[in-house]
XYZ file of C-alpha atoms in Angstrom:
322
model
C 76.846 0.801 -17.207
C 78.642 3.993 -16.199
C 76.568 6.190 -18.488
C 73.058 5.328 -17.382
C 70.654 3.297 -15.311
C 67.398 1.559 -16.264
C 64.445 1.802 -13.945
C 61.071 0.055 -14.145
C 58.600 2.208 -12.228
C 56.114 -0.101 -10.538
C 53.458 2.465 -9.625
C 52.612 3.645 -13.127
C 54.292 0.882 -15.170
C 56.882 3.047 -16.910
C 60.281 2.027 -18.205
C 62.778 4.865 -17.759
C 66.475 5.338 -18.174
C 68.598 7.815 -16.272
C 71.418 9.903 -17.723
C 73.061 12.187 -15.208
C 70.153 13.726 -13.325
C 67.770 13.512 -16.298
C 65.096 10.813 -16.598
C 63.707 9.729 -19.977
C 60.714 7.472 -20.531
C 61.078 4.623 -23.006
C 57.590 3.123 -22.773
C 54.403 2.804 -20.728
C 52.701 -0.509 -19.917
C 49.157 -1.511 -19.041
C 50.338 -4.395 -16.840
C 53.252 -5.138 -14.504
C 56.503 -5.955 -16.321
C 59.879 -7.264 -15.175
C 63.206 -6.012 -16.443
C 65.532 -8.682 -17.819
C 68.370 -6.483 -19.023
C 69.987 -4.639 -21.901
C 72.039 -6.247 -24.673
C 74.459 -3.762 -26.262
C 74.915 -6.194 -29.166
C 71.234 -5.861 -30.080
C 70.766 -2.328 -28.809
C 67.561 -3.456 -27.084
C 66.102 -3.676 -23.577
C 64.303 -6.919 -22.724
C 61.346 -7.297 -20.360
C 58.863 -10.021 -19.489
C 55.479 -10.319 -17.786
C 54.134 -12.902 -15.328
C 53.369 -15.293 -18.163
C 56.983 -15.061 -19.363
C 56.020 -13.222 -22.520
C 59.141 -11.356 -23.572
C 59.133 -7.936 -25.223
C 61.981 -5.638 -26.187
C 62.510 -1.958 -26.938
C 65.202 -0.403 -29.067
C 67.619 1.944 -27.354
C 70.745 2.966 -29.201
C 73.841 2.934 -27.032
C 75.276 5.791 -29.071
C 72.214 7.929 -28.241
C 72.700 7.452 -24.518
C 76.435 8.098 -24.799
C 75.744 11.277 -26.777
C 73.279 12.500 -24.162
C 75.819 11.775 -21.436
C 78.514 13.813 -23.184
C 76.143 16.741 -23.714
C 75.115 16.743 -20.066
C 78.789 16.759 -19.111
C 79.355 19.744 -21.399
C 81.782 17.872 -23.639
C 80.346 19.186 -26.900
C 83.428 18.398 -29.004
C 83.251 14.693 -28.181
C 79.480 14.765 -28.618
C 79.881 16.226 -32.112
C 82.285 13.452 -33.079
C 79.879 10.811 -31.779
C 76.939 12.305 -33.676
C 77.999 10.532 -36.878
C 77.482 7.131 -35.219
C 73.875 7.814 -34.234
C 71.256 6.179 -36.503
C 69.313 8.589 -38.709
C 65.990 7.483 -37.257
C 67.164 8.702 -33.838
C 67.974 12.242 -34.944
C 64.597 13.671 -33.982
C 65.027 12.238 -30.506
C 68.440 13.883 -30.308
C 66.940 17.166 -31.526
C 64.296 17.109 -28.783
C 66.990 16.372 -26.228
C 69.202 19.229 -27.438
C 66.281 21.644 -27.420
C 65.518 20.670 -23.839
C 69.113 21.400 -22.889
C 69.008 24.831 -24.528
C 71.017 23.955 -27.653
C 68.362 25.042 -30.141
C 70.826 25.834 -32.924
C 72.253 22.315 -32.742
C 68.742 20.899 -32.531
C 67.848 22.672 -35.774
C 70.924 21.230 -37.472
C 70.161 17.608 -36.572
C 66.346 17.568 -36.674
C 64.710 15.842 -39.633
C 61.063 16.366 -38.673
C 59.855 19.377 -40.662
C 57.352 20.478 -38.033
C 60.048 20.530 -35.367
C 62.533 22.286 -37.654
C 59.892 24.874 -38.516
C 59.233 25.666 -34.853
C 62.948 25.828 -34.083
C 63.652 28.134 -37.031
C 60.915 30.532 -35.955
C 62.105 30.495 -32.370
C 65.638 31.317 -33.503
C 64.454 34.033 -35.888
C 65.816 32.184 -38.925
C 63.024 33.159 -41.287
C 64.898 31.950 -44.367
C 64.788 28.361 -43.111
C 61.175 28.693 -41.984
C 60.292 30.097 -45.413
C 61.908 27.167 -47.215
C 59.949 24.710 -45.075
C 56.735 26.638 -45.752
C 57.408 26.456 -49.496
C 58.039 22.709 -49.375
C 55.011 21.848 -47.250
C 52.759 24.606 -48.684
C 50.400 24.638 -45.700
C 48.399 27.812 -45.123
C 48.930 28.034 -41.372
C 52.713 27.845 -41.859
C 52.627 30.634 -44.415
C 50.573 32.669 -41.952
C 53.012 32.001 -39.107
C 56.032 33.034 -41.173
C 54.147 36.124 -42.331
C 53.432 37.192 -38.757
C 57.083 36.674 -37.818
C 58.225 38.647 -40.871
C 55.853 41.490 -40.036
C 57.165 41.582 -36.468
C 60.677 41.847 -37.946
C 59.539 44.667 -40.314
C 60.208 42.515 -43.368
C 57.142 43.756 -45.235
C 57.926 42.170 -48.594
C 58.278 38.725 -47.026
C 55.142 39.274 -44.951
C 53.201 40.152 -48.112
C 54.427 37.026 -49.918
C 53.477 34.806 -46.998
C 50.046 36.351 -46.478
C 49.184 35.909 -50.158
C 50.146 32.242 -50.032
C 48.226 31.848 -46.773
C 45.213 33.609 -48.329
C 45.135 35.796 -45.220
C 43.166 38.640 -46.763
C 42.598 40.475 -43.494
C 46.322 40.786 -42.824
C 46.925 41.872 -46.413
C 44.307 44.594 -46.061
C 46.013 45.863 -42.915
C 49.433 45.714 -44.568
C 48.485 47.473 -47.816
C 46.197 50.092 -46.291
C 48.757 51.114 -43.664
C 51.482 51.442 -46.309
C 49.173 53.019 -48.922
C 50.156 50.403 -51.477
C 47.692 51.088 -54.303
C 48.873 48.206 -56.483
C 48.655 45.840 -53.536
C 45.141 47.011 -52.672
C 44.005 46.520 -56.272
C 45.434 43.004 -56.351
C 43.857 42.263 -52.982
C 40.450 43.454 -54.184
C 40.559 41.021 -57.110
C 41.696 38.135 -54.918
C 38.993 38.900 -52.360
C 36.300 38.954 -55.061
C 37.397 35.569 -56.365
C 37.315 34.053 -52.891
C 33.941 35.590 -52.035
C 35.338 37.867 -49.320
C 33.279 40.839 -50.411
C 33.787 42.878 -47.245
C 37.556 42.757 -47.755
C 37.153 43.604 -51.438
C 34.924 46.583 -50.630
C 37.354 47.877 -47.996
C 40.267 47.618 -50.435
C 38.341 49.472 -53.146
C 37.267 52.122 -50.663
C 40.895 52.633 -49.640
C 41.591 53.232 -53.340
C 38.763 55.812 -53.466
C 37.274 53.837 -56.359
C 33.641 54.769 -55.790
C 32.377 53.232 -59.034
C 34.019 49.900 -58.241
C 32.493 49.966 -54.751
C 29.044 50.537 -56.240
C 29.531 47.798 -58.832
C 30.540 45.354 -56.104
C 27.423 46.159 -54.080
C 25.264 45.585 -57.157
C 27.026 42.314 -58.015
C 26.288 41.030 -54.522
C 22.627 42.137 -54.720
C 23.100 44.822 -52.072
C 20.825 47.265 -53.897
C 19.785 49.211 -50.810
C 23.378 49.881 -49.813
C 24.340 50.741 -53.392
C 21.589 53.383 -53.636
C 22.487 55.149 -50.394
C 26.201 54.866 -51.098
C 25.743 56.353 -54.573
C 23.487 59.123 -53.291
C 26.271 60.159 -50.923
C 29.320 59.771 -53.156
C 28.075 59.441 -56.756
C 24.599 60.987 -57.202
C 24.715 60.595 -60.983
C 24.445 56.816 -60.611
C 21.636 56.873 -58.076
C 18.651 56.915 -60.508
C 19.616 53.721 -62.350
C 20.455 51.991 -59.065
C 17.103 52.991 -57.593
C 15.341 51.448 -60.584
C 17.260 48.201 -60.037
C 16.338 48.292 -56.359
C 12.642 48.680 -57.161
C 12.803 45.879 -59.732
C 14.444 43.608 -57.171
C 11.685 44.320 -54.656
C 8.967 43.627 -57.216
C 10.668 40.390 -58.206
C 10.587 39.291 -54.568
C 6.896 40.099 -54.204
C 7.351 43.415 -52.371
C 5.452 45.567 -54.845
C 3.942 47.876 -52.217
C 7.363 48.720 -50.846
C 8.701 49.316 -54.352
C 5.906 51.788 -55.148
C 6.700 54.134 -52.266
C 10.380 54.497 -53.242
C 11.031 57.689 -55.165
C 13.335 57.725 -58.179
C 15.670 60.729 -58.592
C 15.768 62.616 -61.909
C 17.779 61.064 -64.702
C 15.618 58.145 -65.874
C 12.126 57.676 -67.264
C 9.220 58.038 -64.843
C 11.445 59.778 -62.312
C 9.899 61.560 -59.333
C 11.407 64.971 -60.031
C 9.200 66.787 -57.533
C 10.584 64.665 -54.677
C 14.146 65.777 -55.383
C 14.075 69.566 -55.903
C 17.786 69.961 -55.099
C 19.030 67.089 -57.245
C 20.636 69.378 -59.818
C 22.709 70.907 -57.031
C 23.888 67.424 -56.005
C 24.979 66.691 -59.559
C 26.744 70.038 -59.769
C 28.638 69.357 -56.555
C 29.638 65.944 -57.852
C 30.939 67.466 -61.080
C 32.909 70.057 -59.106
C 34.468 67.395 -56.911
C 32.363 67.685 -53.772
C 31.490 70.309 -51.201
C 34.159 72.862 -50.461
C 34.007 74.019 -46.855
C 35.681 76.986 -45.236
C 38.163 76.577 -42.417
C 36.415 75.765 -39.170
C 38.951 77.892 -37.285
C 39.921 81.351 -38.497
C 43.592 81.278 -37.662
C 44.231 84.824 -38.891
C 41.376 86.249 -36.832
C 42.690 84.627 -33.666
C 46.110 86.006 -34.426
C 44.744 89.542 -34.774
C 42.885 89.253 -31.473
C 46.038 88.049 -29.704
C 48.053 90.951 -31.101
C 45.396 93.453 -30.015
C 45.305 91.985 -26.517
C 49.093 92.206 -26.303
C 49.065 95.880 -27.319
C 46.376 96.722 -24.739
C 48.378 95.016 -21.995
C 51.491 96.939 -22.939
C 49.625 100.276 -22.700
C 48.227 99.630 -19.177
C 50.151 101.241 -16.251
C 52.125 98.890 -14.028
C 51.635 98.854 -10.199
C 49.529 101.994 -10.315
C 52.276 104.129 -11.858
C 51.061 107.210 -13.707
C 51.422 107.462 -17.455
């Protein structure tokens, strides 16, 4: 045959065929085999072993002819021949074309979704990759398309993919960096439902929703954190949270620890004497926090610079008299 040559490799029991300078493996064997020949009528290669047991392997003549034309660079003739190749051989053709650098053609002929997905991503054709992700609906494919979309600055597509992939960490990065309040709120709800409380807390904190942060800590039985968080950012809620903390300790048999925890003013049996400045904390909260002066007095520095400039101008130059 002018288009190829069969070769049975004796050392590792492989059946290969050669097209141009490219070698392709048809099958491996666990025992020595002997090549009988190829019948174009059947499209099969026949072999036998020492016991004259005959086996055959399918090899489409049109596939080999197509590969030969591609290696010769005759793409027009190869395109015409493509219609004669059996459908079940298209993935083999796609792998061959990819190996020869014709990835666009490989994407057109491939039928395996995994291969088409990889080719589409490699070619930057996110629309095709997105369609495959929708059909297969596999989380890691959604994630992969989302990463590619983010790299291409297609933020809306990246958001869609990350939501379908349930990639909450990437969504937090995306929404917090773009200050998307609606996206952060939606993410917080999704994170709560999936039990990703750290992500939910971070999203709520980005929204400056202190009450929601406290409620989340309470819902997850993080009473210690809720008390200290409230004391820093929402003192008015600290007394009730402290009571819940003490009750939780008593319920778990830690009565001695519960007794030594002081309760700020605002509830019954509060330890008012332990918190003499509590009213000031509540006042600051009502006023919106502590207002600090500028750490650097820009005007003062400016005045000093002007004074220094005037003094320099008045000094004699090179010892000259005034």
